[in-house]
CSV table of C-alpha atoms and ligand atoms in Angstrom, one decimal:
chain,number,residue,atom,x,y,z
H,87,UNK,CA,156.2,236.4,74.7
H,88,UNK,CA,158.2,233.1,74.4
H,89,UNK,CA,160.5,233.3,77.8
H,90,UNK,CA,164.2,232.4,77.6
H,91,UNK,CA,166.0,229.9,80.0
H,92,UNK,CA,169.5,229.0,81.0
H,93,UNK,CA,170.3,225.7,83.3
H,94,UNK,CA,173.4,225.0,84.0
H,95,UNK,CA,174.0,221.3,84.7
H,96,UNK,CA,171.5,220.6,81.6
H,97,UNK,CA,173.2,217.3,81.0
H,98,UNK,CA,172.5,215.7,84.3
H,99,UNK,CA,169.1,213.6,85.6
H,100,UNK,CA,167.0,216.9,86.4
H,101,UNK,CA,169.1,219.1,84.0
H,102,UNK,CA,167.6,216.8,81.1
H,103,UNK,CA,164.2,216.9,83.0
H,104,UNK,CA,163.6,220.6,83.4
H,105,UNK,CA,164.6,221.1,79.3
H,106,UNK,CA,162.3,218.8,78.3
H,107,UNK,CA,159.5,220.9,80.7
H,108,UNK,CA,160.8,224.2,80.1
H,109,UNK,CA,160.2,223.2,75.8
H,110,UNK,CA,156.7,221.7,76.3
H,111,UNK,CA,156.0,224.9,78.1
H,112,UNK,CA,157.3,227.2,74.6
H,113,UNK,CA,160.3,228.0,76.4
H,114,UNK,CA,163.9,228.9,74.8
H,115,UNK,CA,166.1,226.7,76.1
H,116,UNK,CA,169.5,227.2,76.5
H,117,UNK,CA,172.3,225.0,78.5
H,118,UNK,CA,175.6,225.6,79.7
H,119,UNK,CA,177.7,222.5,79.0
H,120,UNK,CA,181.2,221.5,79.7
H,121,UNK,CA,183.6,221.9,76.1
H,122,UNK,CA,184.2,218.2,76.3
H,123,UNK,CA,180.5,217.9,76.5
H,124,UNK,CA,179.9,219.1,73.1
H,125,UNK,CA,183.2,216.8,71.9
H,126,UNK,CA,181.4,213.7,73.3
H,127,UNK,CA,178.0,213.6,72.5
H,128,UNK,CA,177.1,210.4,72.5
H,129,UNK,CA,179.0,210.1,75.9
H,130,UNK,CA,178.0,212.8,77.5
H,131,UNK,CA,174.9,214.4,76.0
H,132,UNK,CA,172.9,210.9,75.8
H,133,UNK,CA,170.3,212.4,78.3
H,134,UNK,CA,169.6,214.8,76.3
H,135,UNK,CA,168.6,212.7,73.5
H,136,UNK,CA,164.4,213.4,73.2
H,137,UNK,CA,165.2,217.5,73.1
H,138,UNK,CA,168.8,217.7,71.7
H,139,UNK,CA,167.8,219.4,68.0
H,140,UNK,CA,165.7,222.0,70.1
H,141,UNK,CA,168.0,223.3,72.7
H,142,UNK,CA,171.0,225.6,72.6
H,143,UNK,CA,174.2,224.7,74.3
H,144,UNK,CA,177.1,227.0,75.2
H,145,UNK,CA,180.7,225.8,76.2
H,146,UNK,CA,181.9,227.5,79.1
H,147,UNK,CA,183.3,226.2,82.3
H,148,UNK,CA,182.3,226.7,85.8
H,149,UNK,CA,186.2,227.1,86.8
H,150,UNK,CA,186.4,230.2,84.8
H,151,UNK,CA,183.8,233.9,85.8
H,152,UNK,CA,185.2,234.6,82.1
H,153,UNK,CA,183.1,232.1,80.5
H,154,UNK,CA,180.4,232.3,82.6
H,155,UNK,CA,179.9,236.3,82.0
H,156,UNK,CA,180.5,235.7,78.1
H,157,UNK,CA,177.3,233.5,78.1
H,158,UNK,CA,175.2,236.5,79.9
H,159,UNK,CA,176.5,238.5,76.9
H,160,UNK,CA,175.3,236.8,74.3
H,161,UNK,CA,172.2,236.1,75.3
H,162,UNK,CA,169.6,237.4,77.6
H,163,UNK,CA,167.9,235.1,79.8
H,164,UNK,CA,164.1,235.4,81.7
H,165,UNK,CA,165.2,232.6,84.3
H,166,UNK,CA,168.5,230.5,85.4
H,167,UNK,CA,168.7,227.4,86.8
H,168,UNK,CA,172.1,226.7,88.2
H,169,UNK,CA,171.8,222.8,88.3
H,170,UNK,CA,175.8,222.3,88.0
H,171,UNK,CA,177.6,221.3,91.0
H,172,UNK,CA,179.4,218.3,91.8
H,173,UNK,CA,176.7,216.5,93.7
H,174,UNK,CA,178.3,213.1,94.7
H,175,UNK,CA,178.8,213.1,98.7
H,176,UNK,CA,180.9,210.0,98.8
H,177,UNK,CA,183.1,212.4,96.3
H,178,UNK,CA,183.3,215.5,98.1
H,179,UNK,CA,184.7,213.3,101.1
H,180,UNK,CA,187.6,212.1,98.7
H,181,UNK,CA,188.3,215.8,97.1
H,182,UNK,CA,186.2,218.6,99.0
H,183,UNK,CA,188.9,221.8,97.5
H,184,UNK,CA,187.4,220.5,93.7
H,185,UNK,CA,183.7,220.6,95.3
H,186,UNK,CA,183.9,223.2,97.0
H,187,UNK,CA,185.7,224.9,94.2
H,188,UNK,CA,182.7,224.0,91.7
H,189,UNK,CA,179.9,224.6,93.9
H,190,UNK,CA,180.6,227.9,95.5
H,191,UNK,CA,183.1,229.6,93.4
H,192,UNK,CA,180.5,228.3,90.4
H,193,UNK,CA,177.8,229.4,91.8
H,194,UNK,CA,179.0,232.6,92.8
H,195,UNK,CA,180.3,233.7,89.2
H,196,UNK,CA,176.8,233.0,88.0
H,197,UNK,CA,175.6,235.4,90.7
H,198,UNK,CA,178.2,238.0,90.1
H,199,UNK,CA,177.7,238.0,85.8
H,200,UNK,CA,173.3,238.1,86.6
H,201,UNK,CA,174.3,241.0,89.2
H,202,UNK,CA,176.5,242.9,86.7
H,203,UNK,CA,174.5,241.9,83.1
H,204,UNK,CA,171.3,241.0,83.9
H,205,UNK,CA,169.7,241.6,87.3
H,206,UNK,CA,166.0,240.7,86.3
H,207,UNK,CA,166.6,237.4,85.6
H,208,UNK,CA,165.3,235.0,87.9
H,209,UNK,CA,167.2,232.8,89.6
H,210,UNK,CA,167.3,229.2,91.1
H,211,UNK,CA,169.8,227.7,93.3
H,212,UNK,CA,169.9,224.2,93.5
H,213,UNK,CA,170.4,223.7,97.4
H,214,UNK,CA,169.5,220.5,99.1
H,215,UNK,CA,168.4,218.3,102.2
H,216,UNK,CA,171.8,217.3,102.7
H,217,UNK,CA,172.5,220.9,104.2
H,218,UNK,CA,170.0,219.6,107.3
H,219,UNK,CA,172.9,216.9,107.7
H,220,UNK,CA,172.6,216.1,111.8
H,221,UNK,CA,168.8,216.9,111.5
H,222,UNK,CA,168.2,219.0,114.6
H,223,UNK,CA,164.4,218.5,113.9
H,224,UNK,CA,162.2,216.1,112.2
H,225,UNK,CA,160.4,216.5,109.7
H,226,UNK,CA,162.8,219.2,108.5
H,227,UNK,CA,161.2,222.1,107.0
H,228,UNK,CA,162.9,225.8,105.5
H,229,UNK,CA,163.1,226.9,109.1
H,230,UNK,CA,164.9,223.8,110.5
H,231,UNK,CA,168.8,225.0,111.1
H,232,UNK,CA,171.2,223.9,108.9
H,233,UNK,CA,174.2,221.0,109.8
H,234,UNK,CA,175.7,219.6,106.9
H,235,UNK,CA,177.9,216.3,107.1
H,236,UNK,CA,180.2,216.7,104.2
H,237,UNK,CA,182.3,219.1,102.0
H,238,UNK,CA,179.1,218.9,99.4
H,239,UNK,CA,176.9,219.6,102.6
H,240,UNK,CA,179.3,222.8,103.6
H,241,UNK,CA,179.3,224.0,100.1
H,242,UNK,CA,175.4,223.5,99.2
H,243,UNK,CA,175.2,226.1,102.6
H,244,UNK,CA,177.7,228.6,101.4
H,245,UNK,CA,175.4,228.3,98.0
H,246,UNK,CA,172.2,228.8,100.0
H,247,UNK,CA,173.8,232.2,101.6
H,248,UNK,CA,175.5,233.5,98.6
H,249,UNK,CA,171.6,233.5,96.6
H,250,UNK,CA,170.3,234.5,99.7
H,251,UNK,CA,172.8,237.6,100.0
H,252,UNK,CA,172.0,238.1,96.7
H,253,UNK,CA,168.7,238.6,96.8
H,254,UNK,CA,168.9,240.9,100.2
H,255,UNK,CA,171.9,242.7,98.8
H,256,UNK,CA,171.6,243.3,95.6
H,257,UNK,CA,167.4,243.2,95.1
H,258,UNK,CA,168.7,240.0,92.3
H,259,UNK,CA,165.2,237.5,92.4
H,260,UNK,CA,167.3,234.4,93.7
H,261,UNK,CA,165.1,231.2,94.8
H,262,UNK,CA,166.5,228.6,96.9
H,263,UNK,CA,165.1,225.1,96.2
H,264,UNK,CA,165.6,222.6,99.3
H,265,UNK,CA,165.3,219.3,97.0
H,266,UNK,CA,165.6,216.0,99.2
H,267,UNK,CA,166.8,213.0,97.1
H,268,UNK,CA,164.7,212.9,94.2
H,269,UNK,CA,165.7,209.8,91.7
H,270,UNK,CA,164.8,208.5,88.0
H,271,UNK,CA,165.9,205.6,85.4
H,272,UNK,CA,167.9,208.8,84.5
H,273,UNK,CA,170.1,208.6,88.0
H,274,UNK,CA,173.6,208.5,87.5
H,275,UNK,CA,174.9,205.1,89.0
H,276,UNK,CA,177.2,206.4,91.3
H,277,UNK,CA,174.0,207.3,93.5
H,278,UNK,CA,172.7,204.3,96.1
H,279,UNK,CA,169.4,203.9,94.1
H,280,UNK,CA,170.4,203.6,91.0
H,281,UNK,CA,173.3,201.1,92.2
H,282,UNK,CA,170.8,198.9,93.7
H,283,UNK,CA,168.3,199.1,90.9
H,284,UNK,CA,170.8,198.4,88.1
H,285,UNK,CA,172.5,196.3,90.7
H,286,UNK,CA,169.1,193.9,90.6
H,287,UNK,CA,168.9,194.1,86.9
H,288,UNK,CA,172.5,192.9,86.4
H,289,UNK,CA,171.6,189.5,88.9
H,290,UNK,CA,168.0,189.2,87.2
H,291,UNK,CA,170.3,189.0,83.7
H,292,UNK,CA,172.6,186.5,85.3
H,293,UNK,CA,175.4,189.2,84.8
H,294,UNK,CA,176.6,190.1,88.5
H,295,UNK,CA,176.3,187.5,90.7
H,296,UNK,CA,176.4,190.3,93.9
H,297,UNK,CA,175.2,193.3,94.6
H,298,UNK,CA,178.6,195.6,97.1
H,299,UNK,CA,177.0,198.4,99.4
H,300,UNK,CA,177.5,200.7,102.3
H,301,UNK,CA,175.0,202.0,105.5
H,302,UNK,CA,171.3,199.9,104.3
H,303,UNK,CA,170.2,201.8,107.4
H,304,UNK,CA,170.1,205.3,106.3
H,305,UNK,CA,166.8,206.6,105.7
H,306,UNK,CA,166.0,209.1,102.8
H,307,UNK,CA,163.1,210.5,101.1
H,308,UNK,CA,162.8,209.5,98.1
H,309,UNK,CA,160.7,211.2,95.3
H,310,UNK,CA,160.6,211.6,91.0
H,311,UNK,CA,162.7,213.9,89.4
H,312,UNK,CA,160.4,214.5,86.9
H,313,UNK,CA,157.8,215.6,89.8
H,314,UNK,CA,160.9,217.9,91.4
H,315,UNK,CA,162.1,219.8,88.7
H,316,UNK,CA,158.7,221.7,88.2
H,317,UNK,CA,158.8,222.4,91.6
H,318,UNK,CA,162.4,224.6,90.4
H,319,UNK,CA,160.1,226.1,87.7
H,320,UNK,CA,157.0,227.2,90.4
H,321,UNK,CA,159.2,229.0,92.5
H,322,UNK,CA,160.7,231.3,89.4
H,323,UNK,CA,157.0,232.2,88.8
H,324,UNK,CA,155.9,233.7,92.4
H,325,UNK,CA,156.1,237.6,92.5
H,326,UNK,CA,158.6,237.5,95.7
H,327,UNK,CA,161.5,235.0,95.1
H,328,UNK,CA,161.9,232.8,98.6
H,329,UNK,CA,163.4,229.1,99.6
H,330,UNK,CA,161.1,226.2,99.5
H,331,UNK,CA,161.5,222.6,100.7
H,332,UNK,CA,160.6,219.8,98.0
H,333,UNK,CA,159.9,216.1,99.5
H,334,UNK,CA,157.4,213.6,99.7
H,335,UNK,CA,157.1,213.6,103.4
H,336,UNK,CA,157.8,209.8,103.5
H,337,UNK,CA,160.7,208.4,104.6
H,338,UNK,CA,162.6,204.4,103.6
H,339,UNK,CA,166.0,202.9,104.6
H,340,UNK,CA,168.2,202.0,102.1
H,341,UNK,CA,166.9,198.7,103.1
H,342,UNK,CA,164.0,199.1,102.5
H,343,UNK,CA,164.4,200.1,98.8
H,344,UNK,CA,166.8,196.7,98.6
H,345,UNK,CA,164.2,195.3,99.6
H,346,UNK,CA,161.4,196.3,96.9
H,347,UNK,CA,163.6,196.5,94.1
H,348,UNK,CA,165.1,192.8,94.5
H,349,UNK,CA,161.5,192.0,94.8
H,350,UNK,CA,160.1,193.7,91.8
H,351,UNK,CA,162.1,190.7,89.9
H,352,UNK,CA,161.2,188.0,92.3
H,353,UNK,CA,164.2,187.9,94.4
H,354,UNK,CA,165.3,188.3,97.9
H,355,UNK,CA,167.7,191.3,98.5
H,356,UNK,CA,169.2,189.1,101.9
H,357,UNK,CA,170.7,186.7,99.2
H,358,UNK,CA,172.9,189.3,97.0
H,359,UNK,CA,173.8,191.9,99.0
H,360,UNK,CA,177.0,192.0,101.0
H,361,UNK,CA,178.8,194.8,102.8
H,362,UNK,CA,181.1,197.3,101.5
H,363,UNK,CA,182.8,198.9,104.6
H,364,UNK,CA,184.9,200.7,101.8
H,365,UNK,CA,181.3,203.2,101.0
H,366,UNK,CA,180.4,204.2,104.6
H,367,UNK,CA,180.8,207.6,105.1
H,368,UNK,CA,183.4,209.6,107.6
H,369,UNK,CA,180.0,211.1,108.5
H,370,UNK,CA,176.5,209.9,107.3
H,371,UNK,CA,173.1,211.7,107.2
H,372,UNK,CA,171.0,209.4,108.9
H,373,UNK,CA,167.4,210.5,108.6
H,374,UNK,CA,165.8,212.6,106.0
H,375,UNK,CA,162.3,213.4,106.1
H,376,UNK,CA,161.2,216.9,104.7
H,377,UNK,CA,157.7,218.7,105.6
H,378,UNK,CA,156.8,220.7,102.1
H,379,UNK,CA,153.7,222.0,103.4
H,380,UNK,CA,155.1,226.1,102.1
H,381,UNK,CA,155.4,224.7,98.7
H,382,UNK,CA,152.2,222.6,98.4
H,383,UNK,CA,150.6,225.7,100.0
H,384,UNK,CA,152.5,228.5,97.9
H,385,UNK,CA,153.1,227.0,94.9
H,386,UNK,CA,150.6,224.5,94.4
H,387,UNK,CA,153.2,221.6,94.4
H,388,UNK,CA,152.1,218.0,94.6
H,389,UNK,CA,154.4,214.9,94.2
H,390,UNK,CA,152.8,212.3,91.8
H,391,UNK,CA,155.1,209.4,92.1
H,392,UNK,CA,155.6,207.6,95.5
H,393,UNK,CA,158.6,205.6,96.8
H,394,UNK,CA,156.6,202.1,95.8
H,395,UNK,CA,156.5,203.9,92.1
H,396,UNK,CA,159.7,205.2,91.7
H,397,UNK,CA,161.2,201.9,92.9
H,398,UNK,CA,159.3,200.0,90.0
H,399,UNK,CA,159.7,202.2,87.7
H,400,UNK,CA,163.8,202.0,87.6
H,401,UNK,CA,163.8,198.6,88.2
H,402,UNK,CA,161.5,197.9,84.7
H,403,UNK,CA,163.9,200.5,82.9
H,404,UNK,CA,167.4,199.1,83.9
H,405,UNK,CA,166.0,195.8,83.0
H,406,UNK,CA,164.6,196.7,79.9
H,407,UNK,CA,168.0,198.9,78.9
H,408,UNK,CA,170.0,195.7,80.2
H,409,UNK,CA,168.2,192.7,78.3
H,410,UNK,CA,168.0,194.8,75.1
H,411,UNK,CA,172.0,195.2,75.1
H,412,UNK,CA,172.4,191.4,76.4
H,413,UNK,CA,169.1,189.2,75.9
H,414,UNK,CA,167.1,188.9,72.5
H,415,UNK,CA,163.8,187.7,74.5
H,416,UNK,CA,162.0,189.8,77.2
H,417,UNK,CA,162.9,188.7,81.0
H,418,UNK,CA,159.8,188.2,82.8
H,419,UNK,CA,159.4,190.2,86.1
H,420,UNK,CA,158.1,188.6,89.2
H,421,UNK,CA,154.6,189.2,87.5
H,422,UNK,CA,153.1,192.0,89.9
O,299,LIG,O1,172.4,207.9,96.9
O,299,LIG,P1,173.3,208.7,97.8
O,299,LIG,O2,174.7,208.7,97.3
O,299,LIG,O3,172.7,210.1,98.0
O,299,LIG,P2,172.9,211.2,99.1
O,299,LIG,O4,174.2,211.1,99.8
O,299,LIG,O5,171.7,211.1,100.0
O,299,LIG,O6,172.9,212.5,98.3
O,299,LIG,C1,171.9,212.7,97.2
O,299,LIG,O7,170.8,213.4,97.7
O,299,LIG,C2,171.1,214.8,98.1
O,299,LIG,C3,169.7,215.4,98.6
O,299,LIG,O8,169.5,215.1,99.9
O,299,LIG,C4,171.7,215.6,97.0
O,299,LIG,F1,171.9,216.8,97.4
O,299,LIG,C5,173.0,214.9,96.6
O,299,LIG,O9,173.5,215.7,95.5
O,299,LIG,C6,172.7,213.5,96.1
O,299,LIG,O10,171.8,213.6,95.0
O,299,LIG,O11,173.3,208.0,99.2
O,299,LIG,C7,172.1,207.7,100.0
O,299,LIG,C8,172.4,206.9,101.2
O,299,LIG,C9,173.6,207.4,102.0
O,299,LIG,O12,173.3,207.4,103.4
O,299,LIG,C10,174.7,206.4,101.8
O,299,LIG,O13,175.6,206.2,102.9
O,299,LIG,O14,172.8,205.6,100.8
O,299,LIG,C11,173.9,205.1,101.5
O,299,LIG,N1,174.6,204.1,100.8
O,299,LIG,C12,174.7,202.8,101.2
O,299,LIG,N2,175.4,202.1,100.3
O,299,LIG,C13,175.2,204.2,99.6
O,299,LIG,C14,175.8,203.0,99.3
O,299,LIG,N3,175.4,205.3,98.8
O,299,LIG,C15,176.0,205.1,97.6
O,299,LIG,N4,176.2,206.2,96.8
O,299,LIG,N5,176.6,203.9,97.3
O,299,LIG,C16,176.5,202.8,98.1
O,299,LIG,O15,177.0,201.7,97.8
C-alpha cells in the first residue's frame, strides 16, 4: 500500500530533500506551504523544482490551529514531518515573540489536530543541536542535558517536550530528531556556510571584492542534508517512536570551512575576509560535536558526505549557478 506523507516546511533545504526521497520511495507526498507560497512560485517554490508536478501542496498557515486541522481533514496522512519553524538564530535574537510564536504554538497545533483527527500517524519533530547550547558534555549525545543559547534554542526545547508529552500522554507515535547543522548547495544564504561559499564564488567571479562575517571560531558539525533527512524517514519506521541524535561526529571552526572553501578556487580566505562585529551573537554556541552512535546502531544510519565533501560540493555549485547568470565561459577551479 502506497503510504501518504505530510512535511511541513516542504519548501526549505531538507523540506525539498525529504519530498524528493519520500517520491523515489512511492510515497504520496503532500506539503504544507505558506498562501504566498503558492502566489510566488518561482520565488518561493524554486527548490522544489525536480518534484513540483508530483507533490500536493496545501495553503494553510502555521499562525492559525484552523488551517492546520482543515489539512488533517482532508486528507489522511501515514507520517508528518513538521520541518516549518523559523530556524535562523541570528533571527530569533532580533524577534524571539515571532519565533517562538512559529515554533511552539506551530508545532503544538500540529500536535493537537494529529491528537484529535488522526492519532496513528507518525510523527517527526524537527528538534536540533542548538537545544545542547552551553554543551554540558562533549560529544553531546540524546542523554546530554539540554541549555539552549537563543529564543530558537528555548523554542526547539519547548518543541522537543510538547512531542515528547505527546507521545507519553496521549500514546501519539512522535519522534524527536536531534539534527546538528546539516548544509547543501540548497542552504539558504542567511546561514554561515552558505555565506561563505557563495561569498567565495562572488570573489572567484570578480563580483564582491570581500567576504563580512561574525565568530570564525565557533565549531559545528557539519554534515549533508541529503544524508540527514533519511535519518527523519528511519526513525518513522521503528516500532517504538524515540529521539535520536544525527551528526557526523566531526567537528570544524568556521575557520576552518573559510579556509577550504576559499581554497577550493585557489584563494586564501586571510585575504577577503574581514570582521563583522554587527553578526556575533548576544550568546554563541561554541562547540558542537554530536555522538550518533543510537542511530547508527538503531536505525542503521550512516553519513556519506564528510565536511571536505560538503565543502566542495557548494563551492562547485555556487560557482557554477554564479558564472552561468554572469560569465559565458566556465571559470576554472584551483584544479584539485
Ligand atoms: O550557520 P549558522 O547561522 O547556524 P547555527 O546558528 O549553528 O544554526 C543552524 O544549525 C542548527 C543546528 O545546530 C539549526 F537548528 C539551526 O536552525 C540552523 O540551521 O551559524 C553557525 C556559526 C555560528 O556560531 C555563528 O555565530 O557561524 C557563526 N557565524 C560567523 N559569522 C556566522 C557568521 N553565522 C551567520 N549566519 N552569518 C555570519 O556572518
Amino acid at each position: 500500500m502506497k503510504k501518504t506523507a505530510l512535511i511541513t516546511g516542504i519548501t526549505g533545504q531538507d523540506g525539498s530533500y525529504l519530498a524528493e526521497y519520500l517520491l523515489e520511495l512511492g510515497y504520496e507526498v503532500h506539503g504544507l506551504v505558506r498562501r504566498v507560497a503558492l502566489e510566488q512560485p518561482e520565488q518561493r517554490l524554486s527548490r522544489l523544482q525536480g518534484c513540483l508536478d508530483r507533490i500536493h501542496l496545501h495553503p494553510a498557515s502555521l499562525d492559525s490551529y484552523a488551517s492546520v486541522f482543515h489539512i488533517f481533514t482532508k486528507q489522511q496522512f501515514d507520517e508528518c514531518y513538521h520541518l516549518a519553524a523559523q530556524s535562523f538564530v541570528a533571527e530569533s535574537f532580533a524577534d524571539g515573540f515571532s519565533t517562538m510564536a512559529t515554533n511552539i504554538n506551530g508545532t503544538h497545533y500540529v500536535l493537537a489536530a494529529l491528537r484529535e483527527l488522526q492519532p496513528k500517524c507518525r510523527f517527526y519533530f524537527a528538534g536540533s543541536s542548538e537545544m545542547f547550547g552551553k554543551v554540558r558534555e562533549t560529544p553531546q549525545r540524546e542523554t546530554t542535558p539540554f541549555h539552549p543559547r537563543s529564543p530558537y534554542g528555548v523554542s526547539k526545547v519547548a518543541g522537543f517536550y510538547l512531542a515528547l508529552n505527546y507521545r507519553e500522554a496521549y500514546d501519539i507515535p512522535c519522534s524527536n530528531g536531534i539534527l546538528f547543522n546539516h548544509e547543501s548547495p540548497r542552504r539558504g544564504f542567511e546561514f554561515v556556510t552558505r555565506k561563505i561559499t557563495d561569498g567565495v564564488a562572488r570573489i572567484k567571479l570578480g563580483l564582491a571584492s570581500e567576504l563580512r562575517l561574525g565568530n570564525l571560531e565557533a565549531k559545528r558539525d557539519w554534515g549533508h542534508a541529503r544524508d540527514y533527512v533519511q535519518a527523519m524517514h528511519l526513525m518513522l519506521q521503528q516500532p517504538e517512536a524515540d529521539d535520536y541524535v544525527v551528526a557526523t561526529g566531526e567537528t570544524h571552526s568556521v575557520r576552518e570551512f573559510c579556509e577550504l572553501a576559499f581554497g577550493e578556487v585557489g584563494l586564501d580566505y586571510r585575504d577577503w575576509v574581514r570582521k563583522n562585529d554587527a553578526v556575533y551573537r548576544p550568546a554563541e554556541v561554541d562547540l558542537l560535536i554530536g555522538d550518533a552512535t543510537k542511530a547508527r546502531k538503531i536505525l542503521q544510519w550512516e553519513p556519506t558526505v564528510n565536511f571536505v565533501g560538503l565543502v566542495r560540493e557548494m563551492v562547485r555549485a555556487d560557482v557554477e549557478s554564479l558564472t552561468s547568470q554572469h560569465h559565458e565561459q566556465p571559470v576554472a577551479l584551483s584544479g584539485r
